[in-house]
Coordinates of C-alpha atoms in Angstrom, one line a residue:
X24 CA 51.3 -133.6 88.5
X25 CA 48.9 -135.8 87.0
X26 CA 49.4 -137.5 83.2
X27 CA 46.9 -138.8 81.0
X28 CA 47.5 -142.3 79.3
X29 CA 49.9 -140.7 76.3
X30 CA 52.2 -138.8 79.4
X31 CA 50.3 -135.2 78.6
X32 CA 50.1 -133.5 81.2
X33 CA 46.2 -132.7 82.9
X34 CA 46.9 -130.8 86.4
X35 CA 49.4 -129.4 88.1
X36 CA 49.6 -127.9 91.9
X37 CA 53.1 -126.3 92.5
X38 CA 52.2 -125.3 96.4
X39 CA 49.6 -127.1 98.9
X40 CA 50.2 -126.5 102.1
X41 CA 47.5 -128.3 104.1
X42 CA 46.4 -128.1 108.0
X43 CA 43.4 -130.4 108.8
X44 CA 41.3 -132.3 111.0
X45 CA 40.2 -135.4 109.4
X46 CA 37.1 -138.2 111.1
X47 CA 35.5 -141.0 109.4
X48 CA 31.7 -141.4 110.3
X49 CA 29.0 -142.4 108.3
X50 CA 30.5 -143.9 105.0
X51 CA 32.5 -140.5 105.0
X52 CA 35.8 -138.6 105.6
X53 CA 34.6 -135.1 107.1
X54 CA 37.4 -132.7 107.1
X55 CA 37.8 -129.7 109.9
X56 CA 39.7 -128.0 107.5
X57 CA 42.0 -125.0 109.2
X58 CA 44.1 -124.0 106.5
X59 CA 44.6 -124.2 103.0
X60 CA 47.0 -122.6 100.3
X61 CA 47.0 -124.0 96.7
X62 CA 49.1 -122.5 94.0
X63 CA 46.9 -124.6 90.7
X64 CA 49.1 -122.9 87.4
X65 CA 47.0 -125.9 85.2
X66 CA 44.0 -123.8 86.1
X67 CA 45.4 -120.3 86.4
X68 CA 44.0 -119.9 90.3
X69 CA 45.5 -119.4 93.8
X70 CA 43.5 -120.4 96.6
X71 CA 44.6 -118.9 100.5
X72 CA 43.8 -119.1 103.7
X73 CA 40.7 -121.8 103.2
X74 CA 38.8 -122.4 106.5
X75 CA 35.2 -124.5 107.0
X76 CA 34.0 -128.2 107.0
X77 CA 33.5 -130.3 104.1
X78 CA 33.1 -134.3 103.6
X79 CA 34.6 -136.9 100.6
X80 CA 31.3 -139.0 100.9
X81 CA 30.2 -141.8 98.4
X82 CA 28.1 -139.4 96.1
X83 CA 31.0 -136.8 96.0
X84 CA 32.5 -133.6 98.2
X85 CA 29.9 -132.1 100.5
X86 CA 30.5 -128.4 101.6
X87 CA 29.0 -127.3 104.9
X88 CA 30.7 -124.1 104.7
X89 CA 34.3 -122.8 103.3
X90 CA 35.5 -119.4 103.2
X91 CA 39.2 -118.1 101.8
X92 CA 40.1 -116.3 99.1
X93 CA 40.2 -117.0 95.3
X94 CA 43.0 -115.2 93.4
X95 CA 43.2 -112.5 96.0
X96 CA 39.7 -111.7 96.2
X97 CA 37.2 -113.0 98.9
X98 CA 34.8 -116.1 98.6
X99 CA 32.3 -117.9 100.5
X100 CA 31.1 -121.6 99.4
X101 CA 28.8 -124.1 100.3
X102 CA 27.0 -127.0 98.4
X103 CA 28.5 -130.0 96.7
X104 CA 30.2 -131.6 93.7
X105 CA 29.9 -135.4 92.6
X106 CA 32.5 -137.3 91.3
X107 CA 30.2 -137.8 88.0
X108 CA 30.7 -134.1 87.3
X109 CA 27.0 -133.0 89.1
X110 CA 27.0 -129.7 91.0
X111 CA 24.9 -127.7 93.3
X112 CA 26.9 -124.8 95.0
X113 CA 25.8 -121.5 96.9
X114 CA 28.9 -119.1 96.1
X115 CA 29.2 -115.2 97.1
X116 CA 32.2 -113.8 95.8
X117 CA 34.1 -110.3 95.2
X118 CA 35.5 -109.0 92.0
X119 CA 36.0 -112.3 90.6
X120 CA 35.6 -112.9 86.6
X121 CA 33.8 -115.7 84.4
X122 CA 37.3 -116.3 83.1
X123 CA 38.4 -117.2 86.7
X124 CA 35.4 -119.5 87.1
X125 CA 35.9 -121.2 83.8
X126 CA 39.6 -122.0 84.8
X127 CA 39.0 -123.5 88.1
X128 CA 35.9 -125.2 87.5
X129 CA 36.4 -126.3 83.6
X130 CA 33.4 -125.4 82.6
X131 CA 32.3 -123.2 80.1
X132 CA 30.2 -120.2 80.9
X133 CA 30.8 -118.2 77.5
X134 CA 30.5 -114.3 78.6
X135 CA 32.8 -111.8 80.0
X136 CA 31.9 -110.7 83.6
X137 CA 33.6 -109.2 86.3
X138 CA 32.3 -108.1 89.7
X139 CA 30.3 -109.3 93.2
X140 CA 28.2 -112.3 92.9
X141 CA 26.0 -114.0 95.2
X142 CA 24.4 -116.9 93.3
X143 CA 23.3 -120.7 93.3
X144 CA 24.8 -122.5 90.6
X145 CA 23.6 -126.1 89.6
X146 CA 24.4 -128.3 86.7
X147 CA 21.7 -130.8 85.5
X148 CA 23.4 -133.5 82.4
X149 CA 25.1 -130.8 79.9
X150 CA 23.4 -127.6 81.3
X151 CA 24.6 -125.4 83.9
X152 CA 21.2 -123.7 85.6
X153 CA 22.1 -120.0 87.4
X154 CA 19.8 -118.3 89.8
X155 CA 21.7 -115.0 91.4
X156 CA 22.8 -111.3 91.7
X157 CA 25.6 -109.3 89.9
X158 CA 26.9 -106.0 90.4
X159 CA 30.2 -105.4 87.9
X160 CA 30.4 -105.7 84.2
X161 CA 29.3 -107.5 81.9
X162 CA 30.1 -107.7 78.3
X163 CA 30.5 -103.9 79.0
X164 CA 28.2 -103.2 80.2
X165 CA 27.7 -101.6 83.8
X166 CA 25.6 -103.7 86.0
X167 CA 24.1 -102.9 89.3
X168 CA 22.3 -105.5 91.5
X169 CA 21.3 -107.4 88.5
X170 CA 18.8 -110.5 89.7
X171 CA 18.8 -113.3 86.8
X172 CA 17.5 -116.9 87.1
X173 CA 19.3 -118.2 83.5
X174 CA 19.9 -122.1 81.8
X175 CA 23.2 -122.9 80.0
X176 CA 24.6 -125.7 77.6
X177 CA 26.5 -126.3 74.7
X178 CA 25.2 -123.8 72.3
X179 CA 24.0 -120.5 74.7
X180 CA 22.7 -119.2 77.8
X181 CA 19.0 -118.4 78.2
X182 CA 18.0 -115.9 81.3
X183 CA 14.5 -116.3 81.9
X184 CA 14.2 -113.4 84.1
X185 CA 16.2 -110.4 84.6
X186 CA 16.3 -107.2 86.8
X187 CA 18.3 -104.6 87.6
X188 CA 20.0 -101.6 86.6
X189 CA 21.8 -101.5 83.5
X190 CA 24.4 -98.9 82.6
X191 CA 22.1 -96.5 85.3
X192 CA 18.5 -97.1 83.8
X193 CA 16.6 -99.7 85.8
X194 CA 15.9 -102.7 83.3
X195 CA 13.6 -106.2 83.8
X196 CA 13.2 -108.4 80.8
X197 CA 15.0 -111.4 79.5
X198 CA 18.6 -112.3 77.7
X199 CA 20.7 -114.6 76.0
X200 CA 24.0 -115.3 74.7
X201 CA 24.8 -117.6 72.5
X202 CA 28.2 -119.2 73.2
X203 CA 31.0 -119.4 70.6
X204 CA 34.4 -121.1 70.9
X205 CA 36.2 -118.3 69.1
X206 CA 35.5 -115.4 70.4
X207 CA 33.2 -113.3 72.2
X208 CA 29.4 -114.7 72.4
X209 CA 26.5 -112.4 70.1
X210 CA 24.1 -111.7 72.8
X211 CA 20.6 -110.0 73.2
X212 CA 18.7 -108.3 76.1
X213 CA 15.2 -107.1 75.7
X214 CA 13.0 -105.7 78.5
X215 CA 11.2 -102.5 80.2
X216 CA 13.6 -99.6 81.0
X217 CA 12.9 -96.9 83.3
X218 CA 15.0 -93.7 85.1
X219 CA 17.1 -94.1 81.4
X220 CA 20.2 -91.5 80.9
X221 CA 20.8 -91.8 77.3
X222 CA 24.4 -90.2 78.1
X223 CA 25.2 -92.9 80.5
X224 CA 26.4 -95.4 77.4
X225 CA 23.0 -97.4 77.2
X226 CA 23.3 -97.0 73.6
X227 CA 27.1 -97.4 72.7
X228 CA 29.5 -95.4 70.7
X229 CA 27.2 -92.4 70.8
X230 CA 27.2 -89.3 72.5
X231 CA 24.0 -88.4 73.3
X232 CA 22.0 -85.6 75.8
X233 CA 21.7 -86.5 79.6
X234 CA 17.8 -87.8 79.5
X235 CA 15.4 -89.2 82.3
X236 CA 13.2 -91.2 80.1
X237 CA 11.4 -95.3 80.2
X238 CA 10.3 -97.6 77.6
X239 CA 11.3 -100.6 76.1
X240 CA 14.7 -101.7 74.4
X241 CA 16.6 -104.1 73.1
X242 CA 20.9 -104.6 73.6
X243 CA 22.0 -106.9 70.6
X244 CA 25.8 -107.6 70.1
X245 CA 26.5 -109.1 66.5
X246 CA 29.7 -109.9 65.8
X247 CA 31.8 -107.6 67.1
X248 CA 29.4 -104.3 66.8
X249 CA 26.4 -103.1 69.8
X250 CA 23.2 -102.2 69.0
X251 CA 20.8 -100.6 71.3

């Protein structure tokens, strides 16, 4: 367990079970690592079966390449994270959810997501930059092989570029959410849409006639209501 100043408890790991190689070269600890097991309840994630190389070096913890699996689900890392908070990571991952990454890393992402990632994630003062693919959903909607290169901080999170197929209709244009503390984040996507099925819940809480269409369109949450 570890205590802040007042006795509050920060962290706690109920399980580790650790099998390991360990050399010092270079100003560095580099770690064969064989096995790892973690039950973290502080951060609501279970780590098993972690296998690769990593180093505890001067500017942080270096990843050459770990593999295991993250609540269950299959992940693949590599990349680094300094002990003044920086990071620069290469993650794939299956079925796992923003809520999951949130915990474990303590970072606020500010959407609801859940499905196979393959991304680069890098954080740059108080912004968190994104450059990846998604295939799950997101904020309900269906997403298949969804490419986004987006910027977070404080306040929202900007995608620059977008593409992919949204709820069936291929879609490339731009997003953002902006992040709230209480609750789920109003968000807009605006782009080009092409190969659209109106009765494939692009535009929600409406049945509508099975289409083959393409223009332009905007998704807008406000509040708690969808506009498309």
């Amino acid at each position: 367990e570890i205590l802040d100043a007042a006795g509050r408890l920060q962290d706690r790991v109920t399980r580790l079970e650790l099998e390991a190689a360990l050399a010092a070269a270079d100003s560095a600890l580099r770690i064969d690592l064989r096995r790892l097991d973690v039950d973290w309840p502080t951060r609501n994630s279970r780590l098993a079966r972690w296998y690769g190389r990593l180093a505890l070096a001067p500017p942080g913890i270096v990843v050459d390449e770990l593999h295991g699996q993250f609540n269950d689900r299959p992940v693949d890392l590599a990349g680094r994270r300094g002990w003044d908070r920086s990071l620069a990571l290469k993650v794939r991952a299956a079925g796992v959810s923003a809520d999951e990454i949130e915990d474990l890393l303590r970072e606020r992402l500010g959407l609801r997501a859940r499905g196979d990632l393959q991304a680069d994630i890098a954080s740059r003062a108080d912004s968190v930059l994104f450059d990846g693919t998604f295939t799950g959903e997101l904020e309900g909607y269906r997403m298949e092989g969804l490419r986004g290169r987006g910027i977070s901080d404080q306040k929202a999170l900007v995608w620059s570029y977008l593409a992919g197929r949204v709820n069936g209709a291929a879609f490339v244009g731009t997003g953002r959410f902006d992040l709230r503390s209480d609750g789920d984040p109003d968000f807009r996507l605006e782009g080009d849409v092409a190969g659209v099925d109106l009765s494939a819940g692009l535009v929600p809480d409406v049945e509508l006639p099975a289409t083959d269409g393409h223009g332009r369109v905007v998704i807008r949450r406000l509040g708690a209501a969808d506009e498309t």
